[in-house]
XYZ file of C-alpha atoms in Angstrom:
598
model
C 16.416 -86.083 -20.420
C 13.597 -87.528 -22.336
C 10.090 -86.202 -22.605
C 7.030 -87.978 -23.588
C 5.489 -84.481 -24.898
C 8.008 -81.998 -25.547
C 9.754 -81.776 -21.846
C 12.613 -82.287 -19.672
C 15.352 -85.143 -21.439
C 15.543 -86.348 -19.885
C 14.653 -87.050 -25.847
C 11.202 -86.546 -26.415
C 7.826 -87.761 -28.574
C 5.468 -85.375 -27.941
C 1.428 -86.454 -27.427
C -0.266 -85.864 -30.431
C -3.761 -85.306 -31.894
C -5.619 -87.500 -34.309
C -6.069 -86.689 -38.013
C -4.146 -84.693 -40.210
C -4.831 -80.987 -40.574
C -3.714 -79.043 -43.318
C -0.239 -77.197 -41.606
C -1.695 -74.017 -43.129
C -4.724 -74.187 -41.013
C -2.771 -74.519 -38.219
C -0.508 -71.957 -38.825
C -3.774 -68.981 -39.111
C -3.837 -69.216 -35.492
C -0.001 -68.363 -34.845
C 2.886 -68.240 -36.985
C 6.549 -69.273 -35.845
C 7.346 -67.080 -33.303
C 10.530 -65.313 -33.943
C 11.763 -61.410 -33.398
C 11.073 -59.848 -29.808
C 8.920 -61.762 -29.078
C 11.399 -65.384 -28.879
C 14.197 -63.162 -27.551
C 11.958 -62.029 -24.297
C 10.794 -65.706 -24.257
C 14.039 -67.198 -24.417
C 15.319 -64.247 -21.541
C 12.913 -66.012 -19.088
C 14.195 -69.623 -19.922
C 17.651 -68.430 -18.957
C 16.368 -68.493 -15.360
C 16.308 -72.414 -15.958
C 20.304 -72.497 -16.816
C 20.694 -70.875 -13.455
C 22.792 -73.779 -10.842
C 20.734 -74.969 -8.141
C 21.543 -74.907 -4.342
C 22.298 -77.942 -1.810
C 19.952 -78.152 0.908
C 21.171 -78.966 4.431
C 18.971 -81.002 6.881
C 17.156 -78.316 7.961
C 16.397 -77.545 4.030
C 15.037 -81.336 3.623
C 12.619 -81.869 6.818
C 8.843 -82.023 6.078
C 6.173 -81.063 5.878
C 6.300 -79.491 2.656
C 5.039 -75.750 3.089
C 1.656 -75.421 2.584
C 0.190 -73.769 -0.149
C -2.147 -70.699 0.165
C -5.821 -71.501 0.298
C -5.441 -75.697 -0.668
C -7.808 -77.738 0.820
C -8.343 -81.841 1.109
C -10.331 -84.174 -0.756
C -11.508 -85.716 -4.209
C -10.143 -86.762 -7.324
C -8.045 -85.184 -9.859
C -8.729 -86.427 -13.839
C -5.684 -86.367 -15.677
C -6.038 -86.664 -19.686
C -3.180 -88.148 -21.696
C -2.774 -89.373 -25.415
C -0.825 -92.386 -25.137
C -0.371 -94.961 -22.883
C 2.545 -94.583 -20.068
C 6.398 -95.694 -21.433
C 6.853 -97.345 -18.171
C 6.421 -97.430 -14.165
C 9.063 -99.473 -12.671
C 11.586 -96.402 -11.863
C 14.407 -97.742 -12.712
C 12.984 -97.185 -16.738
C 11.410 -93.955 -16.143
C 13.354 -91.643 -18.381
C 10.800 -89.368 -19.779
C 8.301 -87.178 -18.612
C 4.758 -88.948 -18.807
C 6.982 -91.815 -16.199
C 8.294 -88.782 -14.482
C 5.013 -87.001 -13.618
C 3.710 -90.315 -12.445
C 6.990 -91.024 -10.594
C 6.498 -87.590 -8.427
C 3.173 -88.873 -6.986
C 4.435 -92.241 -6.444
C 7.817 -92.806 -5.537
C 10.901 -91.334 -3.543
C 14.610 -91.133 -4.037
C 17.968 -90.180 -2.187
C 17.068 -86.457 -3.055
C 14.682 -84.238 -4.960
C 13.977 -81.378 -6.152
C 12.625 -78.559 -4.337
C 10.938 -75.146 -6.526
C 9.743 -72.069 -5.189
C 7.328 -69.977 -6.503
C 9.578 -67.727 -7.878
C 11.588 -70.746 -10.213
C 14.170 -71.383 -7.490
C 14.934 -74.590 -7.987
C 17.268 -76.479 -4.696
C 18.246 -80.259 -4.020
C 16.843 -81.355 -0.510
C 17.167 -84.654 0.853
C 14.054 -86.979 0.280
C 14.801 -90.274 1.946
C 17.917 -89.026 3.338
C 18.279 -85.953 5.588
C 20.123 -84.057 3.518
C 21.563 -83.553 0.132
C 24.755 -85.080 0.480
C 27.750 -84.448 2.413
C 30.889 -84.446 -0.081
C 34.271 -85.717 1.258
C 37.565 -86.036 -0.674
C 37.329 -83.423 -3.017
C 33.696 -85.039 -4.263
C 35.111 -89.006 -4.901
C 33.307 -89.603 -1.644
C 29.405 -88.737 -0.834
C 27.548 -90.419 2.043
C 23.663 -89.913 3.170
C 21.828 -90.887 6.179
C 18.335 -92.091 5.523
C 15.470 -90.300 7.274
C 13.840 -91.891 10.542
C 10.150 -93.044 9.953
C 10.316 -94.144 5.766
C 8.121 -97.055 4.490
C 7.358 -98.337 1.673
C 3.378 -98.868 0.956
C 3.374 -102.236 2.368
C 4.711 -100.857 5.337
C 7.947 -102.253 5.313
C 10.597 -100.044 6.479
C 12.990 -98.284 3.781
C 16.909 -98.784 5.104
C 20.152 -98.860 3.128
C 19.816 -102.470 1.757
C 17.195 -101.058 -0.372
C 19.094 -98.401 -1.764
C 22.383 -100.772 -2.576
C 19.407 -102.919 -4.056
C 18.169 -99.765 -5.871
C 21.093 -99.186 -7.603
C 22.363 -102.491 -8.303
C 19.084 -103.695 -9.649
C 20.272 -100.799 -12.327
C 22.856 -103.251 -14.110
C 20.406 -105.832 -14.759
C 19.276 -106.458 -18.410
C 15.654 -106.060 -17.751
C 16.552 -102.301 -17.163
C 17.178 -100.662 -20.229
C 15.120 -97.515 -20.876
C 16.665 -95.671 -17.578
C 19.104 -92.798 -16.717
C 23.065 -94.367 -16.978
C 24.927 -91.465 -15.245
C 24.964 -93.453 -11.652
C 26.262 -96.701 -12.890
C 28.789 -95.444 -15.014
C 29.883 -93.193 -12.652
C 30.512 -96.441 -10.547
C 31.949 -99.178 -12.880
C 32.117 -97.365 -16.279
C 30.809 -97.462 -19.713
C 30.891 -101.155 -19.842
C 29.099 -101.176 -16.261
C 27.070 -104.299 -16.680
C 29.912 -106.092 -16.885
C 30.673 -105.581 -13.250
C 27.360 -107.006 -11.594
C 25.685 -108.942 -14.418
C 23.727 -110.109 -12.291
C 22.083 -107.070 -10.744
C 22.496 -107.801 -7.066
C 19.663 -110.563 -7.989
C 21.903 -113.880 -7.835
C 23.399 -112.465 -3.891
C 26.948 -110.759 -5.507
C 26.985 -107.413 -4.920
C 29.194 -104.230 -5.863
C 32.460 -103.979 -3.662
C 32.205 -101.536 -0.722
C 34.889 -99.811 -2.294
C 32.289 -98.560 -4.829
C 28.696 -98.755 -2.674
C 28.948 -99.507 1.087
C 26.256 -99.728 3.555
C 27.362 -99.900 6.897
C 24.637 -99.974 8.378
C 20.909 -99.240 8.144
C 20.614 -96.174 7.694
C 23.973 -94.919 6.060
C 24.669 -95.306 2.418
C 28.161 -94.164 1.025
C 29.195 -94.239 -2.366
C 33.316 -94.162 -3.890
C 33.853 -92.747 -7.226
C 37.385 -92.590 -9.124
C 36.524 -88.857 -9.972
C 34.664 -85.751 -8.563
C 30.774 -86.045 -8.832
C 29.776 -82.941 -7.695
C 26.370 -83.398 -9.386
C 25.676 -86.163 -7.702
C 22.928 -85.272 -5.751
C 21.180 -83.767 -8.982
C 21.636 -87.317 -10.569
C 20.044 -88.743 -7.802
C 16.909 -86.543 -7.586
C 16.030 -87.823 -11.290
C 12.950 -90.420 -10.918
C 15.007 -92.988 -12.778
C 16.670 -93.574 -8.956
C 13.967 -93.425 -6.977
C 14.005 -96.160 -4.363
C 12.610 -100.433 -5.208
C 12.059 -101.837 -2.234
C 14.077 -104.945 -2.362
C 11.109 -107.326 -1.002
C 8.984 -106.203 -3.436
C 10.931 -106.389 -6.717
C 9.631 -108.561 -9.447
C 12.487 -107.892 -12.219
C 10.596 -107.100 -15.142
C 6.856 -107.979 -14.104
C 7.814 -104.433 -11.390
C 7.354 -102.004 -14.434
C 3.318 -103.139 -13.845
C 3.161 -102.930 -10.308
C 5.519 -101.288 -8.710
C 5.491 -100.784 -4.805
C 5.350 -96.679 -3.717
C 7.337 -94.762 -1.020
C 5.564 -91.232 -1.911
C 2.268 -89.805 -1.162
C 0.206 -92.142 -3.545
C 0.033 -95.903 -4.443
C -1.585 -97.956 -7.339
C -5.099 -99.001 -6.700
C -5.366 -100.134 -10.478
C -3.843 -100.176 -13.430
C -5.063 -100.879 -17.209
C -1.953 -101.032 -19.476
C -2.528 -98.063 -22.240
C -6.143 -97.703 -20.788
C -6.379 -96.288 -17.546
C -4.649 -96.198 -13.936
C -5.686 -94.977 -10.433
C -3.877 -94.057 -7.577
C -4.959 -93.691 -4.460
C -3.526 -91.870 -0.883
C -0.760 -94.296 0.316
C -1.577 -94.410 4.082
C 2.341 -95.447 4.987
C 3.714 -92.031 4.029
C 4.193 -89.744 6.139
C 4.173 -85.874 5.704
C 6.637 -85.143 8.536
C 9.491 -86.575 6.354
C 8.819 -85.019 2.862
C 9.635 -81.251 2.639
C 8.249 -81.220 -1.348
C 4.821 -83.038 -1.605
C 1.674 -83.187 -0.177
C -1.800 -85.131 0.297
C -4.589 -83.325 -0.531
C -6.311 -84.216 -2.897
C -7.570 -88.301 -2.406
C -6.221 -89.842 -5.435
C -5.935 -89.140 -9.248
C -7.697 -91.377 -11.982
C -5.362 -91.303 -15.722
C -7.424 -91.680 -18.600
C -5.531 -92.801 -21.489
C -6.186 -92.889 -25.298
C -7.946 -88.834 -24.861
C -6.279 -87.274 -27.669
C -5.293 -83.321 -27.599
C -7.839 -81.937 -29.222
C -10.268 -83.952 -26.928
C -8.632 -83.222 -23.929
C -8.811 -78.988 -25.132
C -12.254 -79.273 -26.071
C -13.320 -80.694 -22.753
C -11.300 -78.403 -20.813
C -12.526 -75.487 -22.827
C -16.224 -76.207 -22.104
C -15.311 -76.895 -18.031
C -18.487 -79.127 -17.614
C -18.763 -82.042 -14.647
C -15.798 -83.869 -13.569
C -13.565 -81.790 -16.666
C -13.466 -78.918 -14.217
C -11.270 -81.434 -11.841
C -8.984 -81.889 -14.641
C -5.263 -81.682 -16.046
C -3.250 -82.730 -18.700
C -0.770 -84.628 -17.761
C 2.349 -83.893 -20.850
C 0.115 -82.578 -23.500
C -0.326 -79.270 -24.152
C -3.222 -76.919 -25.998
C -4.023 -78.161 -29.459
C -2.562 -76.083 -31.542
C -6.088 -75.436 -33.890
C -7.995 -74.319 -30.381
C -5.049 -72.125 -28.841
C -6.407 -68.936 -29.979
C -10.264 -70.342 -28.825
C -8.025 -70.457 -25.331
C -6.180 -67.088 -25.117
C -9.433 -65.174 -26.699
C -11.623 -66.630 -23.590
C -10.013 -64.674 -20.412
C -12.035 -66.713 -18.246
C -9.896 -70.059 -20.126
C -6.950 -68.933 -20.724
C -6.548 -67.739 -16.925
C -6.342 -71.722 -16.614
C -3.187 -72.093 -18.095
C -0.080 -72.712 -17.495
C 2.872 -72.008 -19.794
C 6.759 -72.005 -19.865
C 9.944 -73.326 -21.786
C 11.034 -76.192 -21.351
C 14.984 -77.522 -21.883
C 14.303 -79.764 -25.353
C 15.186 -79.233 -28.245
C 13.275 -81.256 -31.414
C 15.171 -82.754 -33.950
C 15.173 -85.020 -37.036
C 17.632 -87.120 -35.655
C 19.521 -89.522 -38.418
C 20.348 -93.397 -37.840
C 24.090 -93.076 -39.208
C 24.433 -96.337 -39.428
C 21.864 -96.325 -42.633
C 22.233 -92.931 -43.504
C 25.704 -92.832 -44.007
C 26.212 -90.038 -46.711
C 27.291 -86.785 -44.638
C 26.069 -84.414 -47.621
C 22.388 -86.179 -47.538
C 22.530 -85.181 -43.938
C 23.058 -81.936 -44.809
C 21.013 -81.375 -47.867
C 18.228 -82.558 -44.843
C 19.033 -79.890 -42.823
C 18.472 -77.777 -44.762
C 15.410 -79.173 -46.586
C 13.271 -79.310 -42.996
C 11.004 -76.938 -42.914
C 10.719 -75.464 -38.952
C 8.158 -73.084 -39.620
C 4.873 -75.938 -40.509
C 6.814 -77.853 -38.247
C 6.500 -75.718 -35.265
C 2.559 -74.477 -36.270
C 1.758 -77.871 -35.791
C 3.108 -77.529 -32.475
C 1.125 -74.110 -31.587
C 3.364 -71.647 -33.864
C 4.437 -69.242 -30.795
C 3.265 -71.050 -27.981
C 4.628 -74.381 -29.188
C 8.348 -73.321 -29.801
C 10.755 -71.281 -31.419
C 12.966 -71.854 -34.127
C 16.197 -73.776 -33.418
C 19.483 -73.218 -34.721
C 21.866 -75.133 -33.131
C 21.549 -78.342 -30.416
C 21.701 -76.300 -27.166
C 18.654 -74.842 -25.842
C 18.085 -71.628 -24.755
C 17.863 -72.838 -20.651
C 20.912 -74.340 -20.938
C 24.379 -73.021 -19.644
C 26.070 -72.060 -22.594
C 23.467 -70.974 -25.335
C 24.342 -69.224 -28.558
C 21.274 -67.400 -29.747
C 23.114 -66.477 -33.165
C 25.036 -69.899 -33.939
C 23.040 -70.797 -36.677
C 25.437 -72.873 -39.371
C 22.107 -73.996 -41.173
C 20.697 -70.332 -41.943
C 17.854 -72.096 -39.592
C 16.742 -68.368 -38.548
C 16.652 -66.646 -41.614
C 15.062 -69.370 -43.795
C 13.256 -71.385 -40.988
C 10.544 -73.053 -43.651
C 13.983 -74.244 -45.727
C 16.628 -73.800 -47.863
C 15.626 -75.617 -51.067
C 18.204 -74.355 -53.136
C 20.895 -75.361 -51.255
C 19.601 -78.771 -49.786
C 19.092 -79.946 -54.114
C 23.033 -78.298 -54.788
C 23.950 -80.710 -52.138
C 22.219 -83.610 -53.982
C 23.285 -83.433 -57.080
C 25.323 -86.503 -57.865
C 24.180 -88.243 -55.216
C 22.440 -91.663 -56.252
C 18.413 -92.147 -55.878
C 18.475 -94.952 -53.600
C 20.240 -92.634 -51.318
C 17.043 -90.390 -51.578
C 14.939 -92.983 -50.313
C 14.221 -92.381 -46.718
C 12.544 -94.472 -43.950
C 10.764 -92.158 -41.550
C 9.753 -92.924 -37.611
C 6.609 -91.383 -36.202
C 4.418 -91.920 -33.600
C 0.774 -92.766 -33.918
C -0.577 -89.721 -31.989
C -2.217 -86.051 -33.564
C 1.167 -84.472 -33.333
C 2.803 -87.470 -34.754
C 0.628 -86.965 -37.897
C 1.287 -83.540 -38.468
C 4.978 -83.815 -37.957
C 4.570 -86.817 -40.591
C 2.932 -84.137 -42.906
C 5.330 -81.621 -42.376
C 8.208 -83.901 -42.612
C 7.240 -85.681 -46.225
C 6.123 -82.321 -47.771
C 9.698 -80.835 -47.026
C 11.960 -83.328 -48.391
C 9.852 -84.061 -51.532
C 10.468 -80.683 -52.777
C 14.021 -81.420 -52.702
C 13.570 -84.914 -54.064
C 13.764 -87.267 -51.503
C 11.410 -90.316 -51.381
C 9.969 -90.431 -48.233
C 8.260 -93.436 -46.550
C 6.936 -93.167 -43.179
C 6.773 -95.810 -40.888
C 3.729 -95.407 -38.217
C 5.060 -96.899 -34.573
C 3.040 -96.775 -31.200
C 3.571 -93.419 -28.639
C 3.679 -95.084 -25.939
C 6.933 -97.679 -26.879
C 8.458 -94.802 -29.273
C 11.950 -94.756 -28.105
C 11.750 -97.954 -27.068
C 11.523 -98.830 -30.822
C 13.921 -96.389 -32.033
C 16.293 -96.899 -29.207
C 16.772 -100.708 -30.702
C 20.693 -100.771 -33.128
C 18.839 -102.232 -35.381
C 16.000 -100.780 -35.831
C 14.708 -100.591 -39.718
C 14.569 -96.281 -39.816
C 16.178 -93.650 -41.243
C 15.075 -90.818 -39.218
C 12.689 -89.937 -36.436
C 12.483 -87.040 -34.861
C 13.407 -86.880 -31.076
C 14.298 -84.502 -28.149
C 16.426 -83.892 -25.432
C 16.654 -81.697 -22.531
C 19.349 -81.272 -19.532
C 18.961 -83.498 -16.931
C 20.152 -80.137 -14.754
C 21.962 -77.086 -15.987
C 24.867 -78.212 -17.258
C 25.985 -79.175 -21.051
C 27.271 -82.339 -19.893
C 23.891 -83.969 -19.085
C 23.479 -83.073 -23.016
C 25.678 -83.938 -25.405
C 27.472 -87.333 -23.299
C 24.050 -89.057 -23.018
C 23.334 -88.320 -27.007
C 26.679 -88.206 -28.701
C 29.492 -90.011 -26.614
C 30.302 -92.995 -28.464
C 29.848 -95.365 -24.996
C 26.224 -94.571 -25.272
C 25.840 -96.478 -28.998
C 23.931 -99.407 -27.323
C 20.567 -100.970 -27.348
C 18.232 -98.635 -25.060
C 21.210 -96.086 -24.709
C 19.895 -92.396 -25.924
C 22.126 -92.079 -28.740
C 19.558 -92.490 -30.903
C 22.181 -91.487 -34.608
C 24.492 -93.940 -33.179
C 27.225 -91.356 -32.892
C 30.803 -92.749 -32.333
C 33.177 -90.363 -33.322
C 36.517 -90.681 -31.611
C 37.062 -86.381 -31.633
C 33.804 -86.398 -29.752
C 34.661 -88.778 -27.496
C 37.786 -86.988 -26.589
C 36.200 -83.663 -26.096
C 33.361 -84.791 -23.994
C 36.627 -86.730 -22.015
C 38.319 -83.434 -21.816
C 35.626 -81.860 -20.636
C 34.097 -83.733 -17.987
C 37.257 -83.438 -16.278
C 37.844 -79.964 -16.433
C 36.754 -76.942 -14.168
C 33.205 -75.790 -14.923
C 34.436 -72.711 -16.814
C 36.804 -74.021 -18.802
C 34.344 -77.012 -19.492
C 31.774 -74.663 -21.042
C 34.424 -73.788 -23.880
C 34.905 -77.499 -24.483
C 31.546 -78.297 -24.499
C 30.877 -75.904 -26.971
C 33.843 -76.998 -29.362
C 31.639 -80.385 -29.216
C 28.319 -78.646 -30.207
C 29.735 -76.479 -33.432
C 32.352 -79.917 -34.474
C 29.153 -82.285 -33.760
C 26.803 -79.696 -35.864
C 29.121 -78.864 -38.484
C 31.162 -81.771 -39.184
C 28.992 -85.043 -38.147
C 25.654 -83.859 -38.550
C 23.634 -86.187 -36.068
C 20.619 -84.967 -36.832
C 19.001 -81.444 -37.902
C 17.716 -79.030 -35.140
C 14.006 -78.064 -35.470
C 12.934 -76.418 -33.141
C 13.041 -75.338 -29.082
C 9.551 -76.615 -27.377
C 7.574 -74.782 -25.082
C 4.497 -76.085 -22.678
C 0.869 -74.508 -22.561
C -1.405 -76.274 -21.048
C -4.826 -76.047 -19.122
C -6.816 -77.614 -16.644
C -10.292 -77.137 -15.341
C -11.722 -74.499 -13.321
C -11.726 -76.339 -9.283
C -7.976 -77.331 -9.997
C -6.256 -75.261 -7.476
C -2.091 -74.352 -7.186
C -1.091 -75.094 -10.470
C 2.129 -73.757 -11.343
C 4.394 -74.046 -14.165
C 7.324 -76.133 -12.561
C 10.896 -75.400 -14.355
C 11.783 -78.875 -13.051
C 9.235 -80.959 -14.831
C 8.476 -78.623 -17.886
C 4.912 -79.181 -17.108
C 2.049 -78.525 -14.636
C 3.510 -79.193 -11.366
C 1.718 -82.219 -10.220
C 3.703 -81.998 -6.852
C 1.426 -78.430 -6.163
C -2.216 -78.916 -6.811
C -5.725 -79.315 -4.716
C -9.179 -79.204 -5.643
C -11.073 -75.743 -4.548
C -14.077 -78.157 -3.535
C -13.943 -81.731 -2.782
């Protein structure tokens, strides 16, 4: 899953602050964070790998629960660096969309978290999670009484098929894939070209809707993680009246608990209480505060400093997916009345310098990369301890599967580099080779990653020239075949707990496509066949196969070079009530908060 900060794959930019500060300034206030300390850290973000539970109707009927001591009324401020990647669901794939998406829109299912990290699938427009028939080919749901849209237009089955079909359409391109493949396979805009737009739709053998409010869907395999897949914001429900193809990622219509009053592109948006949604039907989200107002363009150290002081409207405050910046953290956890404001966790991503293979073709200047990058600046940029731990290997630590000690690179023991070994792996190989065209984007963390980046491959004697690009359109940039860069560094994180929703979105060959997430362009016909193998295989023998795929994909291919695992700490102001560290989003759970006085 992609994140927009450092969160929840869904790959990841994270929001950055302005100016470049020496690393070694940074790093005073916290060093990498590695010993006892990472291995008690990284014991709590196994809870995350844990499988979550299938809600029955009685599970998925509102209200939500109400939360201890919340109250109605007023406006929450929400800070973020860069403008929003999108808004029309359908190309919400990372978390700045997906925050945004909770307060705004509705799918099949969701996600449901208690407050001890138990995370369950309810049904959202439909009653229940799911009800699985012929050994999981066959899933049908049964929309809710009572759901409309916020024009007031009533949310039945046609809107779903339209939901879903709209998904093959060339205008969406930024979105979650597993659905449609799942349907019509790799090649899946082939099948309805279209989109459902020009009246041809997909055959009932694959999507029927017999009637209003029953929605059945055929697959030529088990999907038992289908109602996962459908809690993801990327399938949250277009009304089919309302679509406008590409002019929807703008102004898109809601179904949850808030609408659009206004929106500035990269500026500002405000959302107000959506009058047509009703509380009876939603067991996850609530109403109380009257709307939220996004500022954009606030940088990280901004946001901190404001949030710090707690003055006027910053004490009705969040951050939306940046975190702490990193030169104010300790100014934070010093100030017990601040730092009781925070909320912190680890989230499912891990950062890499991920290579475009189809410029960087040499495997051994791969190599002599990873072991040139230098995680330690890299990860005091990002808060040294509180921004991540050192990462040896592609699977994070809240994933199923995890290898604390696979760590081919040395990554653990020599986590500012291995010098030595990265120029033995040069030698011989030509200077234009050592020329390298570096991605970043034009945010504070951007800059110091840019830093961090060019001083650790010019000791080994690489020429690096870095290419500034805007946050908010990063991956849309990078996600382009042909785009003119060498490297950039992303992240990913599991779409649920399960390798799968890992390495096929990143690595499987299908996925080498513009706006598809494998962002090295990996196509690698042993790769293909294990993630093949493996997706139809038994859970525990997939997690054997899966990890054949992580040591031949590290070893052998070298996609990219693992940095390091991200965590979230962030704070809001002091009359922000029920925030929560939520293991679904990786952030503040926006789903959970109030203001203490209106």
């Amino acid at each position: 899953m992609k994140s927009f900060s450092s969160r929840r794959a869904q790959a990841i930019v994270v929001a950055i602050a302005a100016g470049s500060l020496a690393l070694t300034g940074c790093s005073e206030n916290k060093g990498t964070n590695t010993g006892d300390n990472a291995k008690k850290d990284q014991q709590q973000a196994s809870v995350q790998s844990k499988a979550v539970t299938y809600a029955d109707a009685a599970g998925s009927t509102g209200p939500a629960p109400e939360i201890a001591g919340a109250q109605s009324g007023g406006t929450i401020t929400v800070y973020q660096e860069a403008g929003l990647s999108h808004l029309d669901p359908g190309q919400t794939y990372v978390s700045d969309a997906g925050q945004v998406a909770n307060l705004l829109f509705r799918r099949l299912t969701q996600f449901q978290e208690d407050d001890k990290g138990n995370v369950s699938v309810v049904g959202d427009l439909a009653t229940d999670s799911g009800k699985m028939s012929d050994g999981g080919k066959t899933w049908t749901f049964t929309l809710k009484d009572g759901i409309k849209d916020a024009k007031g237009n009533a949310i039945t089955s046609a809107d779903v098929r339209h939901t879903v079909e709209r998904q093959y359409a060339k205008f969406i391109f930024d979105g979650p894939t597993y659905l449609q493949t799942w349907l019509s396979g790799a090649q899946y805009r082939k099948a309805l070209p279209g989109g459902g737009f020009d009246g041809k739709h997909l055959p009932k053998s694959v999507l029927d809707t017999p009637d209003d409010k029953t929605v059945v869907f055929h697959f030529d395999q088990p999907r038992t993680d289908l109602p996962q897949t459908l809690a993801m914001a990327g399938y949250a429900i277009v009304p089919a009246k309302n679509d406008t193809k590409a002019k929807y990622d703008t102004a898109p219509v809601a179904t949850g608990p808030y609408k659009i009053a206004s929106y500035k592109l990269g500026k500002s948006l405000v959302l107000t209480k959506n009058s047509n949604w009703d509380p009876k039907t939603d067991s996850v989200r609530h109403q109380y505060v009257d709307g939220f107002n996004f500022d954009f363009g606030v940088t990280e150290s901004t946001q901190t400093k404001r949030l710090i002081a707690d003055r006027g409207n910053d004490k009705n405050a969040i951050q939306l997916t940046g975190g702490v910046e990193a030169t104010q953290i300790q100014d934070v956890i010093k100030n017990p009345a601040v730092s009781k404001r925070t909320v912190k966790g680890y989230q499912p991503y891990v950062m890499q310098l991920t290579f475009n293979m189809d410029r960087v073709k040499d495997l051994k200047v791969r190599q002599a990369i990873t072991y040139a990058v230098n995680s330690k600046s890299l990860i005091a940029g990002e808060g040294g301890v509180y921004g991540g731990d050192v990462a040896p290997n592609y699977f994070a630590p809240t994933l199923p599967g995890y290898e604390p000690k696979y760590d081919p690179y040395g990554r653990l023991k020599t986590p500012q580099g291995n010098i030595a070994k990265a120029q033995e792996l040069l030698k011989g190989v030509p200077a234009a080779e050592k020329k390298v065209v570096f991605a970043y984007p034009n945010s504070e963390n951007g800059q110091k990653r840019k830093v961090a980046i060019e001083d650790a491959l010019s000791k080994v004697g690489f020429n690096v020239v870095s290419k500034e690009v805007d946050s908010a359109s990063f991956y849309e940039q990078i996600g382009k075949l042909n785009n003119p860069y060498d490297m950039y560094i992303t992240g990913w994180g599991q779409d649920w707990p399960s390798p799968s929703t890992v390495v096929t979105p990143i690595y499987d060959g299908d996925q080498v496509a513009d706006g598809a997430p494998n962002y090295a362009h990996v196509k690698d016909a042993k790769v293909d066949a294990l993630i093949k193998k493996a997706l139809n295989q038994k859970p525990e023998d997939a997690a054997k196969t899966w990890k054949e795929a992580e040591h031949y994909l590290l070893e052998k291919v070298v996609p990219g070079a693992p940095l390091w695992y991200t965590k979230q700490f962030q704070l809001s102001g002091s009359n922000v009530g029920g925030t929560r560290y939520g293991s679904v989003s990786s952030l503040l759970d926006i789903n959970h908060l109030y203001l203490k006085k209106s």
